[in-house]
C-alpha cells in the first residue's frame, strides 16, 4: 500500500510512525524512500523539527520546478525552446521595461500575438494600469472610431450619453490594437495624431483629453505591401514599428509541439476534469507531424476537445485524435532540373481543388504575399493568378505575410 501511494504521488515525502516492535520496518518496504521513521514514544520537538525540514525541502523543490516552468513557458504560456521563439521572448522582455515604446507584433493567426502583448504589459512598469484589447477588424470604421475615441451625447442617433473610448480607458496602462492593418485611412490619421501628442478628442466633442497609454499593435498582414497599395500610412507604420517582434508559426518549430501539447493538456484537464491527463507517445508523434495551419490556437482548441469528449482513460492515444490530423495527403514535388512535377497520390485520391489551393498558397508563402512575384514563380500572368485566387477565396492571403518578419523601411529624413 505504501509503495502504491509513493508511485501515485512521487513528490510526497513520507514520514512514518510505528512501534519499535512492529514488523513494518524500513527493510520490509525497501526500495520505497522514507524521509524519516518515528517510533513511539517520540519527543514533540523532534517531530516539529522533522516536519519543518520536510516542508523546506518541498518548498525548494517547488521553486526549482517553478523556475523550470517559467524558463519553458516564457511569457503567459508562450511555451517552447525554439531559437526563433526565444529570440522573440527576449526582445519582448527588453522592450517591456520601456513603458512608452510602441511595439508591432507580426505573425500568422493563432501564433500567440495577443498573449505576447499581454505579457509585455504584465512585465512592464504599467502592470498596475489597465490592459485594453481591441480587435480592429471586428466592426465597421464608423463604429470603430467611436469605440476607440469615445463620443459625446448626441454625436449620433443612438448616442444618448457621453461615452469614454477605449484609448481613454487605457490611461496609465497599455492598449493592444489587434489586426491593426484593418483600420481605414481616416482612423489611421487619428491614431497617428494620438501617438504624436498623446491627445484625443471624442467624436463630436470639443474637449481635448490627454491619455498616457503604451500602444502595442499586431497584424498578420504584410504592411509593406499595404503601404505600397496606399492602404496603410507609411508615417503611421514608422511610429508603430519602433520595435518589431515576429512570432514564428508552429510548423517551423515542430520540436516545441510536445512541450505545448503537454503544457495545455495538463492545464486544461486539471481545470475541466479535476486531474491531469497525459498524451501517449503515438499521439504526440501524430501531433508533431501535423502542420497546424491555425498554429497554437488550433492546438489549444484540439486539446480542450480531447479533454471534453476524448477518451475517458488517463492517457490520450493516437486513436482518440481526429482523423484529419493523420490523413495522408497528396505529395507534389518538382525536380531541381525543372522537369515535370512528380505527384504521389494517397490511396483514396485527392480533390484537384485542394491541390490547386496548396500550390497557390505555397507560391504566396514563398513570395510573402506578392502577387506579381507569385505569378512569375508559377509562370502565369498576374491576371490569371488573381482570377484563381478569387475563385478559391485566397484573395486576402495575397496581401498577407506568410511566416517572415517584415522588412523595415528607412525613416524619412
C-alpha positions as a Python dict, from the first residue, in 0.01 Angstrom:
ca = {
    (1, 'X'): (0, 0, 0),
    (2, 'X'): (285, 240, 84),
    (3, 'X'): (458, 153, -242),
    (4, 'X'): (141, 224, -445),
    (5, 'X'): (96, 557, -265),
    (6, 'X'): (454, 660, -347),
    (7, 'X'): (408, 561, -713),
    (8, 'X'): (89, 768, -735),
    (9, 'X'): (233, 1072, -553),
    (10, 'X'): (609, 1057, -622),
    (11, 'X'): (674, 1413, -497),
    (12, 'X'): (534, 1344, -149),
    (13, 'X'): (782, 1289, 132),
    (14, 'X'): (686, 1004, 364),
    (15, 'X'): (711, 1029, 742),
    (16, 'X'): (608, 703, 909),
    (17, 'X'): (509, 646, 1271),
    (18, 'X'): (524, 299, 1422),
    (19, 'X'): (602, 90, 1727),
    (20, 'X'): (950, -43, 1782),
    (21, 'X'): (825, -398, 1785),
    (22, 'X'): (620, -352, 1462),
    (23, 'X'): (706, -590, 1175),
    (24, 'X'): (681, -287, 947),
    (25, 'X'): (1047, -193, 935),
    (26, 'X'): (1243, 14, 685),
    (27, 'X'): (1392, -303, 542),
    (28, 'X'): (1046, -452, 483),
    (29, 'X'): (933, -182, 238),
    (30, 'X'): (1254, -105, 58),
    (31, 'X'): (1314, 40, -201),
    (32, 'X'): (1039, 292, -115),
    (33, 'X'): (1223, 609, 3),
    (34, 'X'): (1113, 715, 353),
    (35, 'X'): (1231, 1054, 476),
    (36, 'X'): (1207, 967, 847),
    (37, 'X'): (1080, 696, 1081),
    (38, 'X'): (920, 777, 1416),
    (39, 'X'): (894, 519, 1694),
    (40, 'X'): (667, 568, 1993),
    (41, 'X'): (720, 741, 2220),
    (42, 'X'): (877, 1039, 2039),
    (43, 'X'): (955, 1397, 2153),
    (44, 'X'): (718, 1663, 2005),
    (45, 'X'): (1018, 1889, 1943),
    (46, 'X'): (1174, 1625, 1719),
    (47, 'X'): (850, 1589, 1520),
    (48, 'X'): (834, 1968, 1473),
    (49, 'X'): (1194, 1978, 1353),
    (50, 'X'): (1147, 1695, 1102),
    (51, 'X'): (821, 1841, 965),
    (52, 'X'): (988, 2181, 922),
    (53, 'X'): (1279, 2027, 732),
    (54, 'X'): (1041, 1833, 507),
    (55, 'X'): (840, 2148, 437),
    (56, 'X'): (1152, 2344, 346),
    (57, 'X'): (1263, 2065, 114),
    (58, 'X'): (927, 2063, -66),
    (59, 'X'): (937, 2442, -97),
    (60, 'X'): (1284, 2431, -256),
    (61, 'X'): (1164, 2160, -493),
    (62, 'X'): (858, 2366, -591),
    (63, 'X'): (1070, 2677, -655),
    (64, 'X'): (1308, 2480, -875),
    (65, 'X'): (1022, 2334, -1081),
    (66, 'X'): (854, 2676, -1099),
    (67, 'X'): (1173, 2832, -1236),
    (68, 'X'): (1199, 2550, -1491),
    (69, 'X'): (837, 2602, -1592),
    (70, 'X'): (892, 2976, -1640),
    (71, 'X'): (1202, 2911, -1850),
    (72, 'X'): (995, 2687, -2076),
    (73, 'X'): (684, 2897, -2097),
    (74, 'X'): (839, 3242, -2115),
    (75, 'X'): (555, 3495, -2116),
    (76, 'X'): (198, 3392, -2035),
    (77, 'X'): (201, 3037, -2168),
    (78, 'X'): (421, 3101, -2474),
    (79, 'X'): (581, 2759, -2436),
    (80, 'X'): (882, 2650, -2635),
    (81, 'X'): (1257, 2637, -2672),
    (82, 'X'): (1298, 2707, -3045),
    (83, 'X'): (1564, 2975, -3107),
    (84, 'X'): (1325, 3198, -3304),
    (85, 'X'): (1070, 3191, -3024),
    (86, 'X'): (1333, 3254, -2758),
    (87, 'X'): (1461, 3549, -2962),
    (88, 'X'): (1108, 3695, -2971),
    (89, 'X'): (1064, 3645, -2596),
    (90, 'X'): (1400, 3804, -2521),
    (91, 'X'): (1309, 4108, -2729),
    (92, 'X'): (970, 4128, -2555),
    (93, 'X'): (1132, 4122, -2210),
    (94, 'X'): (1367, 4403, -2305),
    (95, 'X'): (1101, 4627, -2457),
    (96, 'X'): (865, 4564, -2165),
    (97, 'X'): (1096, 4767, -1942),
    (98, 'X'): (1047, 5076, -2163),
    (99, 'X'): (689, 5180, -2082),
    (100, 'X'): (639, 5427, -2369),
    (101, 'X'): (792, 5236, -2662),
    (102, 'X'): (546, 5121, -2929),
    (103, 'X'): (566, 4755, -3032),
    (104, 'X'): (449, 4586, -3352),
    (105, 'X'): (398, 4209, -3327),
    (106, 'X'): (396, 4012, -3653),
    (107, 'X'): (285, 3656, -3708),
    (108, 'X'): (22, 3432, -3856),
    (109, 'X'): (-319, 3389, -3699),
    (110, 'X'): (-305, 3186, -3380),
    (111, 'X'): (67, 3224, -3307),
    (112, 'X'): (6, 3398, -2973),
    (113, 'X'): (32, 3767, -3059),
    (114, 'X'): (-232, 3856, -2801),
    (115, 'X'): (-55, 3651, -2532),
    (116, 'X'): (272, 3827, -2605),
    (117, 'X'): (110, 4172, -2595),
    (118, 'X'): (-46, 4095, -2257),
    (119, 'X'): (289, 3965, -2132),
    (120, 'X'): (469, 4285, -2237),
    (121, 'X'): (214, 4484, -2036),
    (122, 'X'): (235, 4249, -1737),
    (123, 'X'): (616, 4267, -1724),
    (124, 'X'): (625, 4646, -1767),
    (125, 'X'): (606, 4931, -1513),
    (126, 'X'): (248, 4979, -1638),
    (127, 'X'): (132, 4650, -1487),
    (128, 'X'): (-80, 4836, -1231),
    (129, 'X'): (-277, 5006, -1509),
    (130, 'X'): (-542, 4863, -1744),
    (131, 'X'): (-472, 4642, -2045),
    (132, 'X'): (-730, 4718, -2315),
    (133, 'X'): (-751, 4485, -2616),
    (134, 'X'): (-920, 4597, -2938),
    (135, 'X'): (-990, 4385, -3246),
    (136, 'X'): (-968, 4639, -3527),
    (137, 'X'): (-1145, 4415, -3776),
    (138, 'X'): (-1444, 4341, -3554),
    (139, 'X'): (-1665, 4635, -3654),
    (140, 'X'): (-1720, 4895, -3931),
    (141, 'X'): (-1491, 5203, -3939),
    (142, 'X'): (-1757, 5448, -3816),
    (143, 'X'): (-1827, 5235, -3509),
    (144, 'X'): (-1457, 5167, -3453),
    (145, 'X'): (-1387, 5541, -3427),
    (146, 'X'): (-1646, 5578, -3152),
    (147, 'X'): (-1516, 5263, -2982),
    (148, 'X'): (-1157, 5389, -2975),
    (149, 'X'): (-1207, 5760, -2912),
    (150, 'X'): (-1548, 5771, -2744),
    (151, 'X'): (-1832, 6012, -2822),
    (152, 'X'): (-2038, 6285, -2663),
    (153, 'X'): (-2411, 6280, -2610),
    (154, 'X'): (-2594, 6349, -2936),
    (155, 'X'): (-2296, 6267, -3159),
    (156, 'X'): (-2528, 6031, -3349),
    (157, 'X'): (-2877, 5892, -3313),
    (158, 'X'): (-2803, 5626, -3052),
    (159, 'X'): (-2557, 5840, -2853),
    (160, 'X'): (-2784, 5905, -2554),
    (161, 'X'): (-2494, 5978, -2317),
    (162, 'X'): (-2125, 6062, -2314),
    (163, 'X'): (-1908, 5754, -2356),
    (164, 'X'): (-1531, 5730, -2300),
    (165, 'X'): (-1333, 5549, -2568),
    (166, 'X'): (-1105, 5252, -2517),
    (167, 'X'): (-796, 5470, -2556),
    (168, 'X'): (-922, 5689, -2275),
    (169, 'X'): (-991, 5385, -2059),
    (170, 'X'): (-634, 5263, -2118),
    (171, 'X'): (-487, 5572, -1948),
    (172, 'X'): (-197, 5466, -1728),
    (173, 'X'): (-177, 5124, -1893),
    (174, 'X'): (-149, 4969, -2238),
    (175, 'X'): (-379, 4944, -2539),
    (176, 'X'): (-342, 4650, -2778),
    (177, 'X'): (-471, 4702, -3133),
    (178, 'X'): (-500, 4356, -3287),
    (179, 'X'): (-527, 4335, -3667),
    (180, 'X'): (-417, 4698, -3697),
    (181, 'X'): (-395, 4657, -4075),
    (182, 'X'): (-776, 4654, -4088),
    (183, 'X'): (-805, 5022, -3988),
    (184, 'X'): (-917, 5259, -4264),
    (185, 'X'): (-706, 5562, -4360),
    (186, 'X'): (-906, 5832, -4172),
    (187, 'X'): (-885, 5631, -3850),
    (188, 'X'): (-514, 5572, -3910),
    (189, 'X'): (-469, 5951, -3919),
    (190, 'X'): (-636, 5987, -3578),
    (191, 'X'): (-419, 5709, -3433),
    (192, 'X'): (-109, 5884, -3569),
    (193, 'X'): (-210, 6211, -3402),
    (194, 'X'): (-258, 6032, -3071),
    (195, 'X'): (88, 5879, -3098),
    (196, 'X'): (236, 6220, -3181),
    (197, 'X'): (94, 6422, -2891),
    (198, 'X'): (-90, 6180, -2660),
    (199, 'X'): (-415, 6371, -2705),
    (200, 'X'): (-759, 6256, -2819),
    (201, 'X'): (-1098, 6413, -2875),
    (202, 'X'): (-1425, 6224, -2853),
    (203, 'X'): (-1645, 6206, -3163),
    (204, 'X'): (-1827, 6541, -3196),
    (205, 'X'): (-1655, 6658, -2878),
    (206, 'X'): (-1468, 6986, -2825),
    (207, 'X'): (-1261, 6896, -2519),
    (208, 'X'): (-906, 6769, -2573),
    (209, 'X'): (-811, 6485, -2339),
    (210, 'X'): (-458, 6375, -2254),
    (211, 'X'): (-407, 5997, -2243),
    (212, 'X'): (-90, 5822, -2126),
    (213, 'X'): (-101, 5471, -2272),
    (214, 'X'): (155, 5250, -2443),
    (215, 'X'): (35, 5124, -2781),
    (216, 'X'): (104, 4763, -2881),
    (217, 'X'): (-18, 4652, -3224),
    (218, 'X'): (-29, 4324, -3413),
    (219, 'X'): (-110, 4204, -3763),
    (220, 'X'): (-80, 3903, -3989),
    (221, 'X'): (-76, 4129, -4294),
    (222, 'X'): (224, 4248, -4493),
    (223, 'X'): (214, 4616, -4400),
    (224, 'X'): (487, 4697, -4654),
    (225, 'X'): (252, 4575, -4927),
    (226, 'X'): (-36, 4765, -4768),
    (227, 'X'): (173, 5084, -4782),
    (228, 'X'): (263, 5020, -5147),
    (229, 'X'): (-107, 4972, -5227),
    (230, 'X'): (-191, 5300, -5047),
    (231, 'X'): (-400, 5119, -4787),
    (232, 'X'): (-174, 5195, -4491),
    (233, 'X'): (8, 5513, -4395),
    (234, 'X'): (387, 5496, -4408),
    (235, 'X'): (423, 5756, -4132),
    (236, 'X'): (198, 5550, -3904),
    (237, 'X'): (398, 5237, -3981),
    (238, 'X'): (714, 5421, -3875),
    (239, 'X'): (551, 5512, -3544),
    (240, 'X'): (418, 5162, -3477),
    (241, 'X'): (728, 4957, -3554),
    (242, 'X'): (982, 5123, -3326),
    (243, 'X'): (1032, 4765, -3207),
    (244, 'X'): (909, 4477, -3424),
    (245, 'X'): (872, 4124, -3285),
    (246, 'X'): (799, 3828, -3510),
    (247, 'X'): (638, 3511, -3373),
    (248, 'X'): (720, 3202, -3581),
    (249, 'X'): (439, 2970, -3693),
    (250, 'X'): (408, 2636, -3517),
    (251, 'X'): (504, 2439, -3829),
    (252, 'X'): (850, 2600, -3815),
    (253, 'X'): (915, 2477, -3459),
    (254, 'X'): (788, 2116, -3452),
    (255, 'X'): (1016, 2031, -3160),
    (256, 'X'): (802, 2262, -2944),
    (257, 'X'): (477, 2077, -3021),
    (258, 'X'): (521, 1808, -2748),
    (259, 'X'): (604, 2081, -2493),
    (260, 'X'): (295, 2279, -2589),
    (261, 'X'): (72, 1973, -2600),
    (262, 'X'): (179, 1855, -2253),
    (263, 'X'): (154, 2206, -2109),
    (264, 'X'): (-201, 2273, -2227),
    (265, 'X'): (-326, 1919, -2164),
    (266, 'X'): (-210, 1941, -1803),
    (267, 'X'): (-362, 2285, -1760),
    (268, 'X'): (-697, 2210, -1929),
    (269, 'X'): (-750, 1861, -1788),
    (270, 'X'): (-682, 1981, -1433),
    (271, 'X'): (-935, 2260, -1477),
    (272, 'X'): (-1204, 2058, -1657),
    (273, 'X'): (-1167, 1707, -1514),
    (274, 'X'): (-1001, 1790, -1186),
    (275, 'X'): (-689, 1583, -1256),
    (276, 'X'): (-410, 1579, -1513),
    (277, 'X'): (-423, 1365, -1829),
    (278, 'X'): (-126, 1266, -2044),
    (279, 'X'): (-57, 1203, -2413),
    (280, 'X'): (83, 872, -2535),
    (281, 'X'): (400, 881, -2743),
    (282, 'X'): (198, 777, -3051),
    (283, 'X'): (-41, 1068, -3004),
    (284, 'X'): (246, 1315, -2967),
    (285, 'X'): (404, 1177, -3285),
    (286, 'X'): (81, 1247, -3478),
    (287, 'X'): (61, 1599, -3335),
    (288, 'X'): (422, 1665, -3430),
    (289, 'X'): (369, 1563, -3795),
    (290, 'X'): (63, 1784, -3844),
    (291, 'X'): (132, 2129, -3996),
    (292, 'X'): (-109, 2328, -3772),
    (293, 'X'): (-245, 2599, -4005),
    (294, 'X'): (-422, 2751, -3703),
    (295, 'X'): (-98, 2741, -3502),
    (296, 'X'): (-102, 2737, -3120),
    (297, 'X'): (-468, 2840, -3101),
    (298, 'X'): (-566, 2533, -3305),
    (299, 'X'): (-357, 2309, -3077),
    (300, 'X'): (-523, 2456, -2766),
    (301, 'X'): (-870, 2406, -2915),
    (302, 'X'): (-792, 2045, -3009),
    (303, 'X'): (-656, 1976, -2661),
    (304, 'X'): (-970, 2113, -2497),
    (305, 'X'): (-1180, 1899, -2730),
    (306, 'X'): (-984, 1588, -2631),
    (307, 'X'): (-1031, 1665, -2262),
    (308, 'X'): (-1406, 1714, -2305),
    (309, 'X'): (-1505, 1439, -2549),
    (310, 'X'): (-1195, 1225, -2592),
    (311, 'X'): (-1102, 902, -2418),
    (312, 'X'): (-1215, 864, -2059),
    (313, 'X'): (-882, 698, -1982),
    (314, 'X'): (-598, 884, -1816),
    (315, 'X'): (-400, 882, -2142),
    (316, 'X'): (-499, 1020, -2482),
    (317, 'X'): (-384, 793, -2763),
    (318, 'X'): (-342, 849, -3137),
    (319, 'X'): (-669, 661, -3197),
    (320, 'X'): (-853, 932, -3000),
    (321, 'X'): (-735, 1211, -3231),
    (322, 'X'): (-945, 1343, -3524),
    (323, 'X'): (-883, 1159, -3849),
    (324, 'X'): (-776, 1474, -4036),
    (325, 'X'): (-464, 1503, -3823),
    (326, 'X'): (-318, 1181, -3959),
    (327, 'X'): (-484, 1173, -4302),
    (328, 'X'): (-247, 1100, -4587),
    (329, 'X'): (-210, 1392, -4827),
    (330, 'X'): (-105, 1415, -5189),
    (331, 'X'): (265, 1492, -5231),
    (332, 'X'): (370, 1727, -5512),
    (333, 'X'): (737, 1776, -5591),
    (334, 'X'): (928, 1946, -5873),
    (335, 'X'): (1274, 1809, -5964),
    (336, 'X'): (1565, 2056, -5929),
    (337, 'X'): (1632, 2013, -6303),
    (338, 'X'): (1298, 2177, -6378),
    (339, 'X'): (1131, 1869, -6524),
    (340, 'X'): (760, 1786, -6493),
    (341, 'X'): (619, 1775, -6137),
    (342, 'X'): (601, 1440, -5959),
    (343, 'X'): (271, 1367, -5786),
    (344, 'X'): (217, 1089, -5532),
    (345, 'X'): (-150, 1023, -5460),
    (346, 'X'): (-291, 886, -5134),
    (347, 'X'): (-493, 562, -5162),
    (348, 'X'): (-825, 747, -5159),
    (349, 'X'): (-725, 1008, -5416),
    (350, 'X'): (-737, 1385, -5369),
    (351, 'X'): (-956, 1670, -5493),
    (352, 'X'): (-788, 1879, -5765),
    (353, 'X'): (-920, 2195, -5597),
    (354, 'X'): (-718, 2105, -5286),
    (355, 'X'): (-402, 2054, -5493),
    (356, 'X'): (-453, 2387, -5672),
    (357, 'X'): (-512, 2564, -5342),
    (358, 'X'): (-195, 2412, -5192),
    (359, 'X'): (17, 2523, -5491),
    (360, 'X'): (-117, 2879, -5481),
    (361, 'X'): (-70, 2906, -5104),
    (362, 'X'): (286, 2776, -5135),
    (363, 'X'): (365, 3035, -5404),
    (364, 'X'): (221, 3318, -5193),
    (365, 'X'): (414, 3193, -4894),
    (366, 'X'): (740, 3188, -5091),
    (367, 'X'): (684, 3546, -5215),
    (368, 'X'): (543, 3681, -4885),
    (369, 'X'): (207, 3760, -5045),
    (370, 'X'): (345, 3942, -5353),
    (371, 'X'): (108, 3852, -5639),
    (372, 'X'): (343, 3966, -5916),
    (373, 'X'): (631, 3753, -5783),
    (374, 'X'): (400, 3457, -5724),
    (375, 'X'): (272, 3478, -6083),
    (376, 'X'): (631, 3482, -6211),
    (377, 'X'): (711, 3180, -5992),
    (378, 'X'): (412, 2990, -6137),
    (379, 'X'): (488, 3108, -6494),
    (380, 'X'): (144, 3258, -6545),
    (381, 'X'): (3, 3606, -6592),
    (382, 'X'): (-80, 3823, -6294),
    (383, 'X'): (-442, 3846, -6409),
    (384, 'X'): (-478, 3467, -6431),
    (385, 'X'): (-336, 3427, -6082),
    (386, 'X'): (-571, 3689, -5939),
    (387, 'X'): (-866, 3509, -6100),
    (388, 'X'): (-766, 3177, -5944),
    (389, 'X'): (-707, 3338, -5604),
    (390, 'X'): (-1054, 3493, -5607),
    (391, 'X'): (-1210, 3165, -5724),
    (392, 'X'): (-1057, 2979, -5429),
    (393, 'X'): (-1119, 3255, -5176),
    (394, 'X'): (-748, 3328, -5135),
    (395, 'X'): (-751, 3693, -5238),
    (396, 'X'): (-691, 3814, -4881),
    (397, 'X'): (-381, 3597, -4846),
    (398, 'X'): (-223, 3781, -5137),
    (399, 'X'): (-175, 4085, -4915),
    (400, 'X'): (-58, 3899, -4605),
    (401, 'X'): (286, 3797, -4494),
    (402, 'X'): (335, 3422, -4464),
    (403, 'X'): (581, 3345, -4186),
    (404, 'X'): (860, 3602, -4226),
    (405, 'X'): (935, 3922, -4040),
    (406, 'X'): (851, 4247, -4214),
    (407, 'X'): (1135, 4431, -4380),
    (408, 'X'): (1199, 4762, -4207),
    (409, 'X'): (1179, 5073, -4419),
    (410, 'X'): (1429, 5352, -4366),
    (411, 'X'): (1285, 5654, -4192),
    (412, 'X'): (1238, 5973, -4385),
    (413, 'X'): (1494, 6235, -4307),
}
